[in-house]
Amino acid sequence: MLIQSKAFSSFSVNDIAKAKKFYSEVLGLQVKDNPMGLIELELTQGNHVMIYPKPNHEPATFTVLNFPVKNIDDAVDELTAKGVTFEQYEGEIKTDKKGIVRSTNASKGPNIAWFKDPAGNIFSVIASL
C-alpha cells in the first residue's frame, strides 16, 4: 500500500516569513507558498518538504534535512559567506574550525557539517557518497 506513495517530510518553524526568506535567499531553494499558510521547499526530482508555522515551536534536536553536495568545503564556504554559522562539536563527533566532521574511514560515514535555520532546526550539508 505505502510502497507506491510519494512520501514527503515536514517540520515546524516559529516564523514562516523568516523561514521563507532564509530558505530562498540564503540557501537558494525554490520555495512555494501553500494556500493553507504553509510553505513548501521544492527539491530535485519532484520531491518537496512542507514547513508549517507553529507558535509553540521547539527546534528538533536532530537533523531534519540533509543536502548532499559534491564538494563540502565549497558548500560550507558559500553558505558561510551568506551568513550561515556552522555548528561546532567536540568529542566523538568533532568538527574542524569550518564546522566539518571529516571522516578518514568510509565505514564511519561521509564528511558532514551541520547548521541551523532561523527556527533552530538542524540541517546538514553532507558529502555525496
mmCIF file of N, CA and C in Angstrom:
data_model
loop_
_atom_site.group_PDB
_atom_site.id
_atom_site.type_symbol
_atom_site.label_atom_id
_atom_site.label_comp_id
_atom_site.label_asym_id
_atom_site.label_seq_id
_atom_site.Cartn_x
_atom_site.Cartn_y
_atom_site.Cartn_z
ATOM 1 N N MET A 1 0.812 -1.193 0.000
ATOM 2 C CA MET A 1 0.000 0.000 0.000
ATOM 3 C C MET A 1 0.864 1.269 0.000
ATOM 4 N N LEU A 2 1.756 1.422 0.965
ATOM 5 C CA LEU A 2 2.548 2.649 1.063
ATOM 6 C C LEU A 2 3.749 2.666 0.133
ATOM 7 N N ILE A 3 4.121 1.513 -0.386
ATOM 8 C CA ILE A 3 5.303 1.438 -1.235
ATOM 9 C C ILE A 3 5.180 2.336 -2.459
ATOM 10 N N GLN A 4 3.974 2.581 -2.922
ATOM 11 C CA GLN A 4 3.773 3.413 -4.098
ATOM 12 C C GLN A 4 3.437 4.864 -3.739
ATOM 13 N N SER A 5 3.389 5.159 -2.469
ATOM 14 C CA SER A 5 3.088 6.514 -2.022
ATOM 15 C C SER A 5 4.315 7.405 -2.180
ATOM 16 N N LYS A 6 4.113 8.613 -2.653
ATOM 17 C CA LYS A 6 5.222 9.564 -2.765
ATOM 18 C C LYS A 6 5.306 10.325 -1.441
ATOM 19 N N ALA A 7 6.041 9.763 -0.514
ATOM 20 C CA ALA A 7 6.149 10.324 0.832
ATOM 21 C C ALA A 7 6.890 11.657 0.811
ATOM 22 N N PHE A 8 6.618 12.475 1.809
ATOM 23 C CA PHE A 8 7.333 13.730 1.967
ATOM 24 C C PHE A 8 7.479 14.008 3.456
ATOM 25 N N SER A 9 8.386 14.889 3.761
ATOM 26 C CA SER A 9 8.657 15.236 5.146
ATOM 27 C C SER A 9 8.099 16.615 5.454
ATOM 28 N N SER A 10 7.940 16.891 6.738
ATOM 29 C CA SER A 10 7.524 18.223 7.167
ATOM 30 C C SER A 10 8.122 18.508 8.534
ATOM 31 N N PHE A 11 8.240 19.783 8.835
ATOM 32 C CA PHE A 11 8.677 20.194 10.164
ATOM 33 C C PHE A 11 8.166 21.601 10.417
ATOM 34 N N SER A 12 8.229 22.023 11.666
ATOM 35 C CA SER A 12 7.674 23.317 12.041
ATOM 36 C C SER A 12 8.743 24.389 12.187
ATOM 37 N N VAL A 13 8.279 25.641 12.118
ATOM 38 C CA VAL A 13 9.093 26.822 12.399
ATOM 39 C C VAL A 13 8.235 27.787 13.210
ATOM 40 N N ASN A 14 8.877 28.727 13.867
ATOM 41 C CA ASN A 14 8.123 29.700 14.651
ATOM 42 C C ASN A 14 7.788 30.964 13.867
ATOM 43 N N ASP A 15 8.430 31.184 12.715
ATOM 44 C CA ASP A 15 8.187 32.384 11.904
ATOM 45 C C ASP A 15 8.294 31.991 10.437
ATOM 46 N N ILE A 16 7.146 31.800 9.801
ATOM 47 C CA ILE A 16 7.121 31.292 8.429
ATOM 48 C C ILE A 16 7.744 32.278 7.442
ATOM 49 N N ALA A 17 7.572 33.589 7.657
ATOM 50 C CA ALA A 17 8.152 34.589 6.757
ATOM 51 C C ALA A 17 9.675 34.589 6.841
ATOM 52 N N LYS A 18 10.195 34.495 8.052
ATOM 53 C CA LYS A 18 11.649 34.458 8.242
ATOM 54 C C LYS A 18 12.226 33.181 7.633
ATOM 55 N N ALA A 19 11.523 32.068 7.815
ATOM 56 C CA ALA A 19 11.965 30.790 7.250
ATOM 57 C C ALA A 19 11.989 30.869 5.724
ATOM 58 N N LYS A 20 10.916 31.419 5.144
ATOM 59 C CA LYS A 20 10.832 31.522 3.683
ATOM 60 C C LYS A 20 12.005 32.337 3.134
ATOM 61 N N LYS A 21 12.305 33.446 3.775
ATOM 62 C CA LYS A 21 13.408 34.299 3.326
ATOM 63 C C LYS A 21 14.747 33.559 3.421
ATOM 64 N N PHE A 22 14.985 32.863 4.529
ATOM 65 C CA PHE A 22 16.231 32.112 4.721
ATOM 66 C C PHE A 22 16.370 31.012 3.668
ATOM 67 N N TYR A 23 15.315 30.217 3.491
ATOM 68 C CA TYR A 23 15.395 29.097 2.559
ATOM 69 C C TYR A 23 15.592 29.569 1.121
ATOM 70 N N SER A 24 14.934 30.666 0.741
ATOM 71 C CA SER A 24 15.048 31.126 -0.642
ATOM 72 C C SER A 24 16.288 31.983 -0.870
ATOM 73 N N GLU A 25 16.532 32.968 0.002
ATOM 74 C CA GLU A 25 17.621 33.913 -0.247
ATOM 75 C C GLU A 25 18.990 33.409 0.203
ATOM 76 N N VAL A 26 19.046 32.690 1.304
ATOM 77 C CA VAL A 26 20.339 32.210 1.807
ATOM 78 C C VAL A 26 20.679 30.834 1.225
ATOM 79 N N LEU A 27 19.731 29.908 1.309
ATOM 80 C CA LEU A 27 20.006 28.562 0.815
ATOM 81 C C LEU A 27 19.782 28.434 -0.692
ATOM 82 N N GLY A 28 19.069 29.382 -1.291
ATOM 83 C CA GLY A 28 18.853 29.357 -2.737
ATOM 84 C C GLY A 28 17.868 28.298 -3.196
ATOM 85 N N LEU A 29 16.941 27.913 -2.326
ATOM 86 C CA LEU A 29 15.968 26.873 -2.662
ATOM 87 C C LEU A 29 14.719 27.470 -3.296
ATOM 88 N N GLN A 30 14.011 26.646 -4.050
ATOM 89 C CA GLN A 30 12.709 27.027 -4.577
ATOM 90 C C GLN A 30 11.701 26.898 -3.433
ATOM 91 N N VAL A 31 11.022 27.982 -3.110
ATOM 92 C CA VAL A 31 10.035 27.975 -2.030
ATOM 93 C C VAL A 31 8.688 28.368 -2.610
ATOM 94 N N LYS A 32 7.682 27.558 -2.332
ATOM 95 C CA LYS A 32 6.343 27.795 -2.863
ATOM 96 C C LYS A 32 5.385 28.034 -1.706
ATOM 97 N N ASP A 33 4.553 29.058 -1.846
ATOM 98 C CA ASP A 33 3.512 29.300 -0.849
ATOM 99 C C ASP A 33 2.416 28.263 -1.015
ATOM 100 N N ASN A 34 1.910 27.796 0.100
ATOM 101 C CA ASN A 34 0.817 26.839 0.117
ATOM 102 C C ASN A 34 -0.411 27.588 0.623
ATOM 103 N N PRO A 35 -1.578 27.384 0.029
ATOM 104 C CA PRO A 35 -2.760 28.140 0.430
ATOM 105 C C PRO A 35 -3.173 27.962 1.900
ATOM 106 N N MET A 36 -2.656 26.967 2.571
ATOM 107 C CA MET A 36 -3.006 26.732 3.976
ATOM 108 C C MET A 36 -2.102 27.508 4.931
ATOM 109 N N GLY A 37 -1.300 28.463 4.408
ATOM 110 C CA GLY A 37 -0.404 29.232 5.259
ATOM 111 C C GLY A 37 0.928 28.549 5.506
ATOM 112 N N LEU A 38 1.210 27.526 4.729
ATOM 113 C CA LEU A 38 2.463 26.779 4.823
ATOM 114 C C LEU A 38 3.378 27.214 3.687
ATOM 115 N N ILE A 39 4.598 26.752 3.740
ATOM 116 C CA ILE A 39 5.479 26.867 2.580
ATOM 117 C C ILE A 39 5.997 25.475 2.243
ATOM 118 N N GLU A 40 6.402 25.318 1.005
ATOM 119 C CA GLU A 40 6.955 24.050 0.561
ATOM 120 C C GLU A 40 8.292 24.297 -0.115
ATOM 121 N N LEU A 41 9.271 23.500 0.254
ATOM 122 C CA LEU A 41 10.555 23.514 -0.435
ATOM 123 C C LEU A 41 10.427 22.551 -1.602
ATOM 124 N N GLU A 42 10.685 23.042 -2.797
ATOM 125 C CA GLU A 42 10.630 22.189 -3.976
ATOM 126 C C GLU A 42 12.050 21.742 -4.284
ATOM 127 N N LEU A 43 12.286 20.462 -4.125
ATOM 128 C CA LEU A 43 13.626 19.893 -4.288
ATOM 129 C C LEU A 43 13.716 19.142 -5.613
ATOM 130 N N THR A 44 14.864 18.582 -5.889
ATOM 131 C CA THR A 44 15.070 17.878 -7.152
ATOM 132 C C THR A 44 14.158 16.661 -7.264
ATOM 133 N N GLN A 45 13.949 16.246 -8.485
ATOM 134 C CA GLN A 45 13.171 15.056 -8.823
ATOM 135 C C GLN A 45 11.744 15.113 -8.288
ATOM 136 N N GLY A 46 11.198 16.325 -8.157
ATOM 137 C CA GLY A 46 9.806 16.473 -7.736
ATOM 138 C C GLY A 46 9.557 16.271 -6.259
ATOM 139 N N ASN A 47 10.597 16.135 -5.479
ATOM 140 C CA ASN A 47 10.429 15.975 -4.032
ATOM 141 C C ASN A 47 10.142 17.322 -3.392
ATOM 142 N N HIS A 48 9.452 17.282 -2.263
ATOM 143 C CA HIS A 48 9.212 18.528 -1.545
ATOM 144 C C HIS A 48 9.146 18.274 -0.040
ATOM 145 N N VAL A 49 9.353 19.351 0.696
ATOM 146 C CA VAL A 49 9.281 19.332 2.153
ATOM 147 C C VAL A 49 8.298 20.420 2.550
ATOM 148 N N MET A 50 7.367 20.082 3.417
ATOM 149 C CA MET A 50 6.382 21.036 3.876
ATOM 150 C C MET A 50 6.842 21.647 5.199
ATOM 151 N N ILE A 51 6.731 22.966 5.302
ATOM 152 C CA ILE A 51 7.107 23.661 6.531
ATOM 153 C C ILE A 51 5.880 24.418 7.012
ATOM 154 N N TYR A 52 5.556 24.232 8.260
ATOM 155 C CA TYR A 52 4.332 24.836 8.795
ATOM 156 C C TYR A 52 4.654 25.681 10.028
ATOM 157 N N PRO A 53 3.882 26.756 10.217
ATOM 158 C CA PRO A 53 4.091 27.602 11.391
ATOM 159 C C PRO A 53 3.506 26.941 12.628
ATOM 160 N N LYS A 54 4.211 27.085 13.728
ATOM 161 C CA LYS A 54 3.738 26.535 14.992
ATOM 162 C C LYS A 54 4.146 27.526 16.091
ATOM 163 N N PRO A 55 3.181 28.188 16.710
ATOM 164 C CA PRO A 55 3.509 29.219 17.706
ATOM 165 C C PRO A 55 4.360 28.707 18.865
ATOM 166 N N ASN A 56 4.142 27.477 19.280
ATOM 167 C CA ASN A 56 4.940 26.921 20.388
ATOM 168 C C ASN A 56 6.035 25.989 19.865
ATOM 169 N N HIS A 57 6.556 26.325 18.694
ATOM 170 C CA HIS A 57 7.619 25.538 18.042
ATOM 171 C C HIS A 57 8.809 25.337 18.981
ATOM 172 N N GLU A 58 9.308 24.126 18.987
ATOM 173 C CA GLU A 58 10.577 23.808 19.644
ATOM 174 C C GLU A 58 11.458 23.149 18.596
ATOM 175 N N PRO A 59 12.679 23.640 18.414
ATOM 176 C CA PRO A 59 13.547 23.085 17.381
ATOM 177 C C PRO A 59 13.828 21.596 17.610
ATOM 178 N N ALA A 60 13.947 20.891 16.511
ATOM 179 C CA ALA A 60 14.327 19.486 16.585
ATOM 180 C C ALA A 60 15.750 19.380 17.126
ATOM 181 N N THR A 61 16.022 18.329 17.855
ATOM 182 C CA THR A 61 17.372 18.105 18.398
ATOM 183 C C THR A 61 18.164 17.147 17.514
ATOM 184 N N PHE A 62 17.667 16.928 16.318
ATOM 185 C CA PHE A 62 18.296 16.029 15.354
ATOM 186 C C PHE A 62 18.235 16.696 13.984
ATOM 187 N N THR A 63 18.933 16.149 13.025
ATOM 188 C CA THR A 63 18.958 16.708 11.679
ATOM 189 C C THR A 63 17.626 16.455 10.984
ATOM 190 N N VAL A 64 16.968 17.527 10.543
ATOM 191 C CA VAL A 64 15.682 17.377 9.872
ATOM 192 C C VAL A 64 15.814 17.333 8.361
ATOM 193 N N LEU A 65 16.932 17.850 7.827
ATOM 194 C CA LEU A 65 17.093 17.876 6.376
ATOM 195 C C LEU A 65 18.579 17.844 6.031
ATOM 196 N N ASN A 66 18.951 16.929 5.130
ATOM 197 C CA ASN A 66 20.341 16.767 4.685
ATOM 198 C C ASN A 66 20.434 17.149 3.214
ATOM 199 N N PHE A 67 21.450 17.911 2.873
ATOM 200 C CA PHE A 67 21.693 18.305 1.494
ATOM 201 C C PHE A 67 22.989 17.673 1.004
ATOM 202 N N PRO A 68 22.914 16.612 0.188
ATOM 203 C CA PRO A 68 24.132 16.039 -0.389
ATOM 204 C C PRO A 68 24.772 17.045 -1.346
ATOM 205 N N VAL A 69 26.082 17.201 -1.235
ATOM 206 C CA VAL A 69 26.824 18.138 -2.089
ATOM 207 C C VAL A 69 28.065 17.440 -2.645
ATOM 208 N N LYS A 70 28.507 17.900 -3.807
ATOM 209 C CA LYS A 70 29.702 17.307 -4.426
ATOM 210 C C LYS A 70 30.964 17.702 -3.679
ATOM 211 N N ASN A 71 31.031 18.965 -3.243
ATOM 212 C CA ASN A 71 32.228 19.444 -2.571
ATOM 213 C C ASN A 71 31.814 20.143 -1.283
ATOM 214 N N ILE A 72 32.015 19.483 -0.172
ATOM 215 C CA ILE A 72 31.548 20.017 1.113
ATOM 216 C C ILE A 72 32.257 21.311 1.500
ATOM 217 N N ASP A 73 33.541 21.422 1.191
ATOM 218 C CA ASP A 73 34.265 22.654 1.515
ATOM 219 C C ASP A 73 33.680 23.845 0.762
ATOM 220 N N ASP A 74 33.393 23.664 -0.520
ATOM 221 C CA ASP A 74 32.793 24.743 -1.306
ATOM 222 C C ASP A 74 31.417 25.118 -0.755
ATOM 223 N N ALA A 75 30.612 24.122 -0.410
ATOM 224 C CA ALA A 75 29.272 24.381 0.126
ATOM 225 C C ALA A 75 29.350 25.139 1.446
ATOM 226 N N VAL A 76 30.237 24.707 2.332
ATOM 227 C CA VAL A 76 30.398 25.381 3.626
ATOM 228 C C VAL A 76 30.892 26.812 3.411
ATOM 229 N N ASP A 77 31.865 26.996 2.534
ATOM 230 C CA ASP A 77 32.384 28.336 2.265
ATOM 231 C C ASP A 77 31.295 29.260 1.701
ATOM 232 N N GLU A 78 30.517 28.748 0.762
ATOM 233 C CA GLU A 78 29.459 29.554 0.138
ATOM 234 C C GLU A 78 28.392 29.939 1.166
ATOM 235 N N LEU A 79 27.970 28.988 1.976
ATOM 236 C CA LEU A 79 26.949 29.290 2.983
ATOM 237 C C LEU A 79 27.486 30.205 4.079
ATOM 238 N N THR A 80 28.726 30.008 4.467
ATOM 239 C CA THR A 80 29.351 30.877 5.466
ATOM 240 C C THR A 80 29.389 32.318 4.953
ATOM 241 N N ALA A 81 29.714 32.489 3.675
ATOM 242 C CA ALA A 81 29.748 33.827 3.076
ATOM 243 C C ALA A 81 28.372 34.487 3.080
ATOM 244 N N LYS A 82 27.320 33.665 3.117
ATOM 245 C CA LYS A 82 25.949 34.188 3.164
ATOM 246 C C LYS A 82 25.452 34.373 4.595
ATOM 247 N N GLY A 83 26.338 34.161 5.576
ATOM 248 C CA GLY A 83 25.967 34.395 6.964
ATOM 249 C C GLY A 83 25.567 33.178 7.764
ATOM 250 N N VAL A 84 25.649 31.995 7.167
ATOM 251 C CA VAL A 84 25.311 30.765 7.898
ATOM 252 C C VAL A 84 26.449 30.429 8.850
ATOM 253 N N THR A 85 26.102 30.071 10.076
ATOM 254 C CA THR A 85 27.086 29.642 11.074
ATOM 255 C C THR A 85 26.989 28.140 11.228
ATOM 256 N N PHE A 86 28.093 27.471 11.067
ATOM 257 C CA PHE A 86 28.106 26.016 11.205
ATOM 258 C C PHE A 86 28.362 25.636 12.656
ATOM 259 N N GLU A 87 27.711 24.572 13.072
ATOM 260 C CA GLU A 87 27.815 24.099 14.447
ATOM 261 C C GLU A 87 29.230 23.589 14.713
ATOM 262 N N GLN A 88 29.656 23.739 15.940
ATOM 263 C CA GLN A 88 30.953 23.228 16.379
ATOM 264 C C GLN A 88 30.703 22.157 17.436
ATOM 265 N N TYR A 89 31.233 20.975 17.215
ATOM 266 C CA TYR A 89 31.053 19.861 18.146
ATOM 267 C C TYR A 89 32.403 19.347 18.605
ATOM 268 N N GLU A 90 32.447 18.885 19.825
ATOM 269 C CA GLU A 90 33.642 18.263 20.416
ATOM 270 C C GLU A 90 33.315 16.807 20.730
ATOM 271 N N GLY A 91 34.315 16.062 21.081
ATOM 272 C CA GLY A 91 34.093 14.672 21.493
ATOM 273 C C GLY A 91 34.175 13.712 20.327
ATOM 274 N N GLU A 92 33.318 12.698 20.361
ATOM 275 C CA GLU A 92 33.345 11.648 19.340
ATOM 276 C C GLU A 92 33.080 12.210 17.943
ATOM 277 N N ILE A 93 32.162 13.169 17.856
ATOM 278 C CA ILE A 93 31.874 13.825 16.586
ATOM 279 C C ILE A 93 32.490 15.212 16.663
ATOM 280 N N LYS A 94 33.750 15.306 16.276
ATOM 281 C CA LYS A 94 34.493 16.568 16.397
ATOM 282 C C LYS A 94 34.569 17.255 15.040
ATOM 283 N N THR A 95 34.192 18.527 15.040
ATOM 284 C CA THR A 95 34.262 19.308 13.814
ATOM 285 C C THR A 95 35.587 20.065 13.742
ATOM 286 N N ASP A 96 35.996 20.383 12.516
ATOM 287 C CA ASP A 96 37.165 21.246 12.351
ATOM 288 C C ASP A 96 36.717 22.698 12.496
ATOM 289 N N LYS A 97 37.608 23.653 12.270
ATOM 290 C CA LYS A 97 37.250 25.044 12.516
ATOM 291 C C LYS A 97 36.209 25.567 11.524
ATOM 292 N N LYS A 98 36.043 24.897 10.395
ATOM 293 C CA LYS A 98 34.980 25.262 9.448
ATOM 294 C C LYS A 98 33.626 24.693 9.877
ATOM 295 N N GLY A 99 33.643 23.718 10.779
ATOM 296 C CA GLY A 99 32.412 23.066 11.203
ATOM 297 C C GLY A 99 32.161 21.739 10.507
ATOM 298 N N ILE A 100 33.186 21.188 9.878
ATOM 299 C CA ILE A 100 33.045 19.932 9.131
ATOM 300 C C ILE A 100 33.613 18.771 9.933
ATOM 301 N N VAL A 101 32.842 17.694 10.015
ATOM 302 C CA VAL A 101 33.357 16.439 10.548
ATOM 303 C C VAL A 101 33.992 15.732 9.363
ATOM 304 N N ARG A 102 35.270 15.483 9.470
ATOM 305 C CA ARG A 102 35.999 14.849 8.370
ATOM 306 C C ARG A 102 36.227 13.384 8.708
ATOM 307 N N SER A 103 35.717 12.546 7.861
ATOM 308 C CA SER A 103 35.831 11.113 8.070
ATOM 309 C C SER A 103 37.040 10.577 7.322
ATOM 310 N N THR A 104 37.892 9.888 8.035
ATOM 311 C CA THR A 104 39.049 9.269 7.383
ATOM 312 C C THR A 104 38.774 7.802 7.084
ATOM 313 N N ASN A 105 37.596 7.356 7.477
ATOM 314 C CA ASN A 105 37.224 5.959 7.298
ATOM 315 C C ASN A 105 35.784 5.921 6.790
ATOM 316 N N ALA A 106 35.589 5.427 5.566
ATOM 317 C CA ALA A 106 34.260 5.414 4.954
ATOM 318 C C ALA A 106 33.228 4.668 5.798
ATOM 319 N N SER A 107 33.651 3.702 6.585
ATOM 320 C CA SER A 107 32.700 2.964 7.407
ATOM 321 C C SER A 107 32.147 3.812 8.558
ATOM 322 N N LYS A 108 32.800 4.946 8.835
ATOM 323 C CA LYS A 108 32.316 5.848 9.883
ATOM 324 C C LYS A 108 31.451 6.963 9.318
ATOM 325 N N GLY A 109 31.200 6.924 8.022
ATOM 326 C CA GLY A 109 30.319 7.906 7.404
ATOM 327 C C GLY A 109 31.060 8.951 6.603
ATOM 328 N N PRO A 110 30.289 9.748 5.856
ATOM 329 C CA PRO A 110 30.877 10.777 4.995
ATOM 330 C C PRO A 110 31.198 12.050 5.770
ATOM 331 N N ASN A 111 31.887 12.962 5.122
ATOM 332 C CA ASN A 111 32.118 14.285 5.697
ATOM 333 C C ASN A 111 30.775 15.004 5.781
ATOM 334 N N ILE A 112 30.569 15.733 6.873
ATOM 335 C CA ILE A 112 29.271 16.376 7.104
ATOM 336 C C ILE A 112 29.462 17.626 7.953
ATOM 337 N N ALA A 113 28.601 18.617 7.726
ATOM 338 C CA ALA A 113 28.621 19.851 8.516
ATOM 339 C C ALA A 113 27.174 20.252 8.804
ATOM 340 N N TRP A 114 26.903 20.650 10.021
ATOM 341 C CA TRP A 114 25.548 20.987 10.438
ATOM 342 C C TRP A 114 25.393 22.481 10.663
ATOM 343 N N PHE A 115 24.200 22.987 10.357
ATOM 344 C CA PHE A 115 23.844 24.375 10.626
ATOM 345 C C PHE A 115 22.365 24.435 10.991
ATOM 346 N N LYS A 116 21.938 25.574 11.507
ATOM 347 C CA LYS A 116 20.543 25.719 11.927
ATOM 348 C C LYS A 116 19.824 26.760 11.078
ATOM 349 N N ASP A 117 18.525 26.537 10.893
ATOM 350 C CA ASP A 117 17.692 27.542 10.244
ATOM 351 C C ASP A 117 17.289 28.582 11.296
ATOM 352 N N PRO A 118 16.601 29.650 10.912
ATOM 353 C CA PRO A 118 16.249 30.682 11.898
ATOM 354 C C PRO A 118 15.394 30.171 13.064
ATOM 355 N N ALA A 119 14.688 29.061 12.875
ATOM 356 C CA ALA A 119 13.857 28.492 13.939
ATOM 357 C C ALA A 119 14.643 27.527 14.823
ATOM 358 N N GLY A 120 15.917 27.308 14.497
ATOM 359 C CA GLY A 120 16.763 26.425 15.306
ATOM 360 C C GLY A 120 16.756 24.974 14.879
ATOM 361 N N ASN A 121 16.059 24.645 13.778
ATOM 362 C CA ASN A 121 16.069 23.276 13.246
ATOM 363 C C ASN A 121 17.440 22.989 12.652
ATOM 364 N N ILE A 122 17.896 21.752 12.778
ATOM 365 C CA ILE A 122 19.230 21.370 12.323
ATOM 366 C C ILE A 122 19.179 20.808 10.913
ATOM 367 N N PHE A 123 20.017 21.383 10.031
ATOM 368 C CA PHE A 123 20.189 20.942 8.655
ATOM 369 C C PHE A 123 21.645 20.513 8.498
ATOM 370 N N SER A 124 21.946 19.818 7.408
ATOM 371 C CA SER A 124 23.341 19.500 7.135
ATOM 372 C C SER A 124 23.642 19.600 5.650
ATOM 373 N N VAL A 125 24.915 19.818 5.372
ATOM 374 C CA VAL A 125 25.457 19.555 4.048
ATOM 375 C C VAL A 125 26.340 18.330 4.257
ATOM 376 N N ILE A 126 26.207 17.399 3.338
ATOM 377 C CA ILE A 126 26.882 16.114 3.504
ATOM 378 C C ILE A 126 27.526 15.725 2.178
ATOM 379 N N ALA A 127 28.756 15.279 2.242
ATOM 380 C CA ALA A 127 29.468 14.895 1.024
ATOM 381 C C ALA A 127 28.743 13.736 0.356
ATOM 382 N N SER A 128 28.493 13.890 -0.943
ATOM 383 C CA SER A 128 27.843 12.827 -1.704
ATOM 384 C C SER A 128 28.657 11.568 -1.645
ATOM 385 N N LEU A 129 28.004 10.466 -1.512
ATOM 386 C CA LEU A 129 28.699 9.181 -1.449
ATOM 387 C C LEU A 129 28.937 8.645 -2.842
#
